[in-house]
């Protein structure tokens, strides 16, 4: 398994990260060089999902992106700069000066860790002026910190983890050394990120099964004599489930007795539900078929486990009042996913105006309520007879009759006409819902 990892940092840090990645056959490195922190949002907004994980050159860019919500701790990390990297830099300082340098200023580090580290190696006689890391800090503030300490005689030189600070201190003529990640620390972070990526892949490859169980009042499969209408409803349901199966890149199995299983992966299920809630999908299928059903979703590391969890989800949905969509994961955690009001009959939430109009005209609520709820669910501002024909599984003629009756009652109004360039015939009316109007 080869993992694609994005690396963010200045040129000198990326060079070291690249050298470590070149020696690791598991890593495919994609480099993103930056100099100003303002460049970071653009990089991650464009490329966040082009790689599996991210490695940052240090804590400053990492925490800056974390605070902006550009990445999460799970998908990114950085090599610590207060271990081998800092000790190595201090050793270079002593070598270059040919003596023991006792006073230095140091930025963007954990003060407690630095004191513990130097105490452990009996280097406590080095006096550090520390600018402790407290999240993202403006470069100018860090430059001023080093300059003021040098000019006050509190430090003989500066150690910085940031390239921008390093270059500016050089320009000001202040002795400065740059702390860059050590190869050992980078390798450790690569190991961590690879392990996370591997776990993520296995997690997404878990089996997920979406089960649909027709309820007794809506199930027609237990009968010995089938009406045309009942057969049509079952065929409509199967067609809707085939459409859902295609979206899930899965496989649909008729388990008999009004139960259907869609076999897919956890990754495909999450991809679908990241865009559309499963309860929304269930509501749409219900409106298209007029059948009562429970949806049970089961996840597991094996098909057997996932199937068992689907059955448990069905039982859970039955035991909880109002629960129509239930989920059981590999840890046997149960969840009620019925986020939307899940109505099967004509109990849709109609506005008071519609209720009064239908009552006045003694018109049965079922079909108008279904149309109203579907238009609201799909967030349509305008609709044609084609939309309602597909919803009601009706003929064009019957649909036009229903819409004409609703228009006469003042529940909808025609706002335009739409002529198809491909088909002859009269133009189709474009409607919108009327929500508030005084009853005449």
Coordinates of N, CA and C in Angstrom, one line a residue, residues 117-273:
X117 N 13.9 18.9 28.6 CA 14.9 18.4 27.7 C 16.3 18.8 28.2
X118 N 16.5 20.1 28.5 CA 17.9 20.5 28.8 C 18.3 20.1 30.2
X119 N 17.3 19.9 31.1 CA 17.6 19.3 32.4 C 18.0 17.9 32.3
X120 N 17.4 17.1 31.4 CA 17.7 15.7 31.2 C 19.1 15.5 30.8
X121 N 19.6 16.5 29.9 CA 20.9 16.4 29.3 C 21.9 17.3 30.1
X122 N 21.5 17.7 31.2 CA 22.4 18.5 32.1 C 22.9 19.8 31.4
X123 N 22.0 20.4 30.7 CA 22.4 21.7 30.0 C 21.7 22.9 30.5
X124 N 21.3 22.8 31.8 CA 20.5 23.8 32.4 C 21.2 25.1 32.6
X125 N 22.5 25.1 32.4 CA 23.3 26.4 32.5 C 23.2 27.3 31.2
X126 N 22.5 26.7 30.2 CA 22.1 27.6 29.0 C 20.9 28.4 29.4
X127 N 21.1 29.7 29.2 CA 19.9 30.6 29.5 C 19.1 30.9 28.3
X128 N 17.9 30.5 28.3 CA 17.0 30.7 27.1 C 16.0 31.8 27.4
X129 N 15.9 32.7 26.5 CA 14.7 33.6 26.5 C 13.7 33.0 25.6
X130 N 12.6 32.5 26.2 CA 11.6 31.7 25.4 C 10.3 32.5 25.0
X131 N 9.9 32.3 23.8 CA 8.6 32.8 23.3 C 7.8 31.5 23.2
X132 N 7.1 31.2 24.2 CA 6.3 29.9 24.2 C 5.3 29.9 23.1
X133 N 5.0 28.7 22.6 CA 4.1 28.6 21.5 C 2.6 28.6 22.1
X134 N 1.8 29.5 21.6 CA 0.4 29.6 22.1 C -0.5 29.7 20.9
X135 N -0.3 28.8 19.9 CA -1.0 28.9 18.7 C -0.3 29.8 17.7
X136 N -1.1 30.2 16.6 CA -0.4 31.0 15.6 C -0.1 32.4 16.2
X137 N 1.2 32.8 15.9 CA 1.7 34.2 16.4 C 2.2 34.9 15.2
X138 N 1.9 36.2 15.1 CA 2.3 37.0 13.9 C 3.8 37.0 13.9
X139 N 4.4 37.0 12.7 CA 5.9 36.9 12.5 C 6.5 38.2 13.1
X140 N 5.8 39.3 12.9 CA 6.4 40.6 13.4 C 6.6 40.6 14.9
X141 N 5.7 39.9 15.6 CA 5.8 39.8 17.1 C 7.0 39.0 17.5
X142 N 7.3 37.9 16.7 CA 8.4 37.1 17.0 C 9.7 37.8 16.7
X143 N 9.7 38.5 15.6 CA 10.9 39.3 15.2 C 11.3 40.3 16.3
X144 N 10.2 41.0 16.7 CA 10.5 42.0 17.8 C 11.0 41.3 19.1
X145 N 10.5 40.1 19.4 CA 10.9 39.4 20.5 C 12.4 39.1 20.5
X146 N 12.9 38.6 19.4 CA 14.3 38.3 19.2 C 15.2 39.6 19.2
X147 N 14.7 40.6 18.5 CA 15.5 41.8 18.4 C 15.6 42.5 19.8
X148 N 14.6 42.6 20.5 CA 14.6 43.2 21.8 C 15.5 42.5 22.8
X149 N 15.5 41.2 22.8 CA 16.3 40.4 23.7 C 17.8 40.5 23.3
X150 N 18.1 40.6 22.0 CA 19.5 40.7 21.5 C 20.0 42.1 21.9
X151 N 19.3 43.1 21.7 CA 19.7 44.4 21.9 C 19.8 44.7 23.4
X152 N 19.0 44.0 24.2 CA 19.1 44.2 25.7 C 20.2 43.4 26.3
X153 N 20.8 42.6 25.5 CA 21.9 41.7 26.0 C 21.5 40.5 26.7
X154 N 20.2 40.1 26.5 CA 19.6 38.9 27.1 C 20.0 37.7 26.3
X155 N 20.4 37.9 25.1 CA 20.8 36.7 24.2 C 21.9 37.1 23.3
X156 N 22.7 36.1 23.0 CA 23.9 36.4 22.0 C 23.4 36.1 20.6
X157 N 22.4 35.2 20.5 CA 21.9 34.9 19.1 C 20.5 34.4 19.3
X158 N 19.9 34.2 18.1 CA 18.5 33.7 18.1 C 18.3 32.4 17.4
X159 N 17.4 31.6 18.0 CA 17.0 30.3 17.3 C 15.6 30.5 16.9
X160 N 15.3 30.3 15.7 CA 13.9 30.4 15.2 C 13.5 29.2 14.4
X161 N 12.2 28.9 14.5 CA 11.6 27.7 13.7 C 11.0 28.2 12.4
X162 N 11.0 29.5 12.2 CA 10.3 30.1 11.0 C 11.2 30.8 10.0
X163 N 11.1 30.4 8.8 CA 12.0 30.9 7.8 C 11.9 32.4 7.6
X164 N 10.6 32.9 7.7 CA 10.4 34.3 7.5 C 11.1 35.2 8.6
X165 N 11.0 34.7 9.8 CA 11.7 35.3 10.9 C 13.2 35.2 10.8
X166 N 13.7 34.1 10.3 CA 15.1 33.8 10.1 C 15.7 34.8 9.1
X167 N 15.0 35.0 8.0 CA 15.5 35.9 6.9 C 15.5 37.4 7.4
X168 N 14.5 37.7 8.1 CA 14.4 39.1 8.6 C 15.5 39.4 9.6
X169 N 15.7 38.5 10.5 CA 16.8 38.7 11.5 C 18.2 38.7 10.9
X170 N 18.4 37.9 9.8 CA 19.6 38.0 9.1 C 19.8 39.4 8.4
X171 N 18.7 39.9 7.9 CA 18.7 41.2 7.2 C 19.1 42.3 8.3
X172 N 18.6 42.1 9.5 CA 18.9 43.1 10.6 C 20.3 42.9 11.2
X173 N 21.0 41.9 10.8 CA 22.3 41.7 11.3 C 22.4 41.0 12.6
X174 N 21.4 40.3 13.0 CA 21.3 39.6 14.3 C 21.7 38.2 14.0
X175 N 22.7 37.6 14.8 CA 23.1 36.2 14.6 C 21.9 35.3 14.8
X176 N 21.6 34.5 13.9 CA 20.4 33.7 14.0 C 20.6 32.3 13.3
X177 N 20.0 31.3 13.9 CA 20.1 29.9 13.4 C 18.6 29.4 13.2
X178 N 18.4 28.6 12.2 CA 17.1 28.1 11.8 C 17.0 26.7 12.3
X179 N 15.9 26.4 13.1 CA 15.6 25.1 13.6 C 14.7 24.4 12.5
X180 N 15.2 23.3 11.9 CA 14.4 22.6 10.9 C 14.2 21.2 11.5
X181 N 13.1 20.5 11.0 CA 12.8 19.2 11.5 C 13.9 18.2 11.3
X182 N 14.1 17.3 12.2 CA 15.1 16.3 12.1 C 14.6 15.1 11.2
X183 N 15.4 14.4 10.6 CA 15.0 13.3 9.7 C 14.3 12.2 10.6
X184 N 14.8 12.0 11.8 CA 14.2 11.0 12.6 C 12.8 11.4 13.0
X185 N 12.6 12.6 13.3 CA 11.2 13.1 13.7 C 10.3 13.0 12.5
X186 N 10.8 13.4 11.3 CA 9.9 13.3 10.1 C 9.5 11.9 9.8
X187 N 10.5 11.0 10.0 CA 10.2 9.5 9.7 C 9.1 9.0 10.7
X188 N 9.2 9.5 12.0 CA 8.2 9.1 13.0 C 6.8 9.6 12.6
X189 N 6.7 10.8 12.1 CA 5.5 11.4 11.7 C 4.9 10.6 10.4
X190 N 5.8 10.3 9.5 CA 5.4 9.5 8.3 C 4.8 8.1 8.8
X191 N 5.4 7.5 9.8 CA 4.9 6.2 10.3 C 3.5 6.4 10.9
X192 N 3.3 7.5 11.6 CA 2.0 7.8 12.2 C 1.0 8.0 11.1
X193 N 1.3 8.9 10.2 CA 0.4 9.2 9.1 C 0.0 8.0 8.2
X194 N 1.0 7.2 8.0 CA 0.8 5.9 7.2 C -0.2 5.0 7.9
X195 N 0.0 4.9 9.2 CA -0.8 4.0 10.0 C -2.3 4.5 10.0
X196 N -2.4 5.9 10.2 CA -3.7 6.5 10.1 C -4.4 6.2 8.8
X197 N -3.7 6.4 7.7 CA -4.2 6.3 6.4 C -4.6 4.8 6.1
X198 N -3.8 3.9 6.6 CA -4.1 2.5 6.4 C -5.4 2.1 7.2
X199 N -5.5 2.6 8.4 CA -6.7 2.4 9.2 C -7.9 3.0 8.6
X200 N -7.8 4.2 8.0 CA -8.9 4.8 7.3 C -9.4 4.0 6.1
X201 N -8.4 3.5 5.3 CA -8.8 2.6 4.2 C -9.6 1.4 4.6
X202 N -9.1 0.7 5.7 CA -9.8 -0.4 6.2 C -11.2 -0.1 6.7
X203 N -11.3 1.1 7.4 CA -12.5 1.6 7.9 C -13.6 1.8 6.8
X204 N -13.1 2.4 5.7 CA -14.0 2.7 4.6 C -14.4 1.4 3.8
X205 N -13.6 0.3 3.9 CA -13.9 -0.9 3.2 C -14.8 -1.8 4.0
X206 N -15.2 -1.4 5.2 CA -16.1 -2.2 6.0 C -17.4 -2.4 5.2
X207 N -18.0 -3.5 5.5 CA -19.3 -3.8 4.8 C -20.4 -2.9 5.4
X208 N -21.2 -2.4 4.6 CA -22.4 -1.6 5.0 C -23.6 -2.2 4.2
X209 N -24.7 -2.5 4.9 CA -25.9 -3.0 4.3 C -27.0 -2.1 4.6
X210 N -27.7 -1.6 3.6 CA -29.0 -0.8 3.8 C -30.1 -1.8 3.6
X211 N -30.9 -2.0 4.6 CA -32.0 -2.9 4.5 C -33.3 -2.2 4.5
X212 N -34.2 -2.6 3.7 CA -35.6 -2.0 3.6 C -36.6 -3.1 3.9
X213 N -37.4 -2.9 4.9 CA -38.3 -3.9 5.4 C -39.7 -3.4 5.3
X214 N -40.5 -3.9 4.4 CA -41.9 -3.4 4.2 C -42.7 -3.8 5.5
X215 N -43.5 -2.8 6.0 CA -44.3 -3.1 7.2 C -45.6 -3.8 6.8
X216 N -46.2 -4.5 7.7 CA -47.3 -5.3 7.4 C -48.4 -4.6 6.6
X217 N -48.7 -3.4 7.1 CA -49.8 -2.6 6.4 C -49.5 -2.2 5.0
X218 N -48.1 -2.2 4.7 CA -47.7 -1.7 3.4 C -47.2 -2.9 2.5
X219 N -46.9 -4.0 3.1 CA -46.3 -5.1 2.4 C -47.4 -5.9 1.7
X220 N -47.2 -6.1 0.4 CA -48.2 -6.8 -0.4 C -47.6 -8.2 -0.8
X221 N -46.4 -8.5 -0.4 CA -45.7 -9.7 -0.8 C -46.3 -10.9 -0.1
X222 N -47.0 -10.7 1.0 CA -47.5 -11.9 1.8 C -48.8 -12.3 1.3
X223 N -49.4 -11.6 0.3 CA -50.7 -12.0 -0.2 C -50.5 -13.0 -1.3
X224 N -51.6 -13.8 -1.6 CA -51.6 -14.8 -2.6 C -52.2 -14.2 -3.9
X225 N -53.0 -13.2 -3.8 CA -53.7 -12.6 -4.9 C -53.2 -11.1 -5.0
X226 N -52.7 -10.7 -6.1 CA -52.1 -9.4 -6.2 C -53.0 -8.5 -7.2
X227 N -53.3 -7.3 -6.7 CA -53.9 -6.4 -7.6 C -52.9 -5.7 -8.5
X228 N -53.4 -5.1 -9.6 CA -52.4 -4.4 -10.4 C -51.8 -3.3 -9.7
X229 N -52.5 -2.6 -8.8 CA -52.0 -1.5 -8.1 C -50.9 -1.9 -7.1
X230 N -51.1 -3.0 -6.5 CA -50.1 -3.5 -5.5 C -48.8 -3.9 -6.2
X231 N -49.0 -4.6 -7.4 CA -47.8 -5.0 -8.1 C -47.1 -3.7 -8.6
X232 N -47.8 -2.7 -9.0 CA -47.2 -1.5 -9.4 C -46.3 -0.8 -8.3
X233 N -46.9 -0.9 -7.1 CA -46.2 -0.3 -6.0 C -44.9 -1.0 -5.7
X234 N -44.9 -2.3 -5.7 CA -43.7 -3.1 -5.5 C -42.7 -2.9 -6.6
X235 N -43.1 -2.8 -7.8 CA -42.2 -2.5 -8.9 C -41.6 -1.1 -8.8
X236 N -42.4 -0.2 -8.3 CA -41.9 1.2 -8.1 C -40.8 1.2 -7.0
X237 N -41.1 0.4 -5.9 CA -40.1 0.3 -4.8 C -38.8 -0.3 -5.3
X238 N -38.9 -1.4 -6.1 CA -37.7 -2.0 -6.6 C -36.9 -1.1 -7.5
X239 N -37.7 -0.3 -8.3 CA -37.0 0.7 -9.2 C -36.3 1.7 -8.4
X240 N -36.9 2.2 -7.3 CA -36.3 3.2 -6.4 C -35.0 2.6 -5.7
X241 N -35.1 1.4 -5.3 CA -34.0 0.7 -4.7 C -32.9 0.5 -5.6
X242 N -33.2 0.2 -6.9 CA -32.1 0.0 -7.9 C -31.4 1.3 -8.1
X243 N -32.2 2.4 -8.1 CA -31.6 3.7 -8.3 C -30.6 4.0 -7.1
X244 N -31.1 3.7 -5.9 CA -30.3 3.9 -4.7 C -29.0 3.0 -4.7
X245 N -29.2 1.8 -5.2 CA -28.1 0.8 -5.3 C -27.0 1.4 -6.2
X246 N -27.4 1.9 -7.3 CA -26.4 2.5 -8.3 C -25.7 3.6 -7.6
X247 N -26.3 4.5 -6.9 CA -25.7 5.6 -6.2 C -24.7 5.1 -5.2
X248 N -24.9 3.9 -4.6 CA -24.0 3.3 -3.6 C -23.0 2.4 -4.2
X249 N -23.0 2.2 -5.5 CA -22.0 1.3 -6.1 C -22.2 -0.1 -5.5
X250 N -23.4 -0.5 -5.2 CA -23.7 -1.7 -4.4 C -24.4 -2.8 -5.2
X251 N -25.0 -3.7 -4.5 CA -25.7 -4.8 -5.1 C -27.0 -5.0 -4.3
X252 N -28.1 -5.1 -5.1 CA -29.4 -5.3 -4.5 C -29.8 -6.7 -4.4
X253 N -30.3 -7.2 -3.3 CA -30.7 -8.6 -3.1 C -32.1 -8.6 -2.5
X254 N -33.0 -9.3 -3.2 CA -34.4 -9.5 -2.6 C -34.4 -10.6 -1.7
X255 N -34.5 -10.4 -0.4 CA -34.4 -11.4 0.6 C -35.8 -12.1 0.8
X256 N -36.8 -11.7 0.2 CA -38.1 -12.3 0.3 C -38.9 -11.7 1.4
X257 N -40.2 -12.0 1.4 CA -41.1 -11.5 2.5 C -41.1 -10.0 2.7
X258 N -40.8 -9.3 1.6 CA -40.9 -7.8 1.6 C -39.6 -7.2 2.2
X259 N -38.5 -7.9 2.2 CA -37.2 -7.4 2.7 C -36.2 -7.3 1.6
X260 N -35.5 -6.2 1.5 CA -34.5 -6.0 0.5 C -33.2 -5.5 1.2
X261 N -32.0 -6.0 0.7 CA -30.7 -5.6 1.2 C -29.9 -5.0 0.1
X262 N -29.3 -3.9 0.4 CA -28.3 -3.3 -0.6 C -27.0 -3.4 0.1
X263 N -26.1 -4.2 -0.6 CA -24.7 -4.4 0.0 C -23.8 -3.4 -0.7
X264 N -23.0 -2.7 0.2 CA -22.1 -1.7 -0.3 C -21.0 -1.6 0.8
X265 N -20.2 -0.6 0.7 CA -19.1 -0.3 1.7 C -19.4 0.9 2.5
X266 N -18.7 0.9 3.7 CA -18.9 2.1 4.6 C -18.5 3.4 3.9
X267 N -17.5 3.3 3.1 CA -17.0 4.5 2.4 C -18.1 5.0 1.4
X268 N -18.7 4.1 0.6 CA -19.7 4.5 -0.3 C -21.0 5.1 0.4
X269 N -21.3 4.4 1.5 CA -22.5 4.9 2.3 C -22.2 6.3 2.8
X270 N -21.0 6.5 3.4 CA -20.7 7.9 3.9 C -20.6 8.9 2.8
X271 N -20.1 8.5 1.7 CA -20.1 9.5 0.5 C -21.5 10.0 0.1
X272 N -22.4 9.0 0.1 CA -23.8 9.3 -0.3 C -24.4 10.2 0.8
X273 N -24.3 9.8 2.0 CA -25.0 10.5 3.1 C -24.3 11.8 3.5

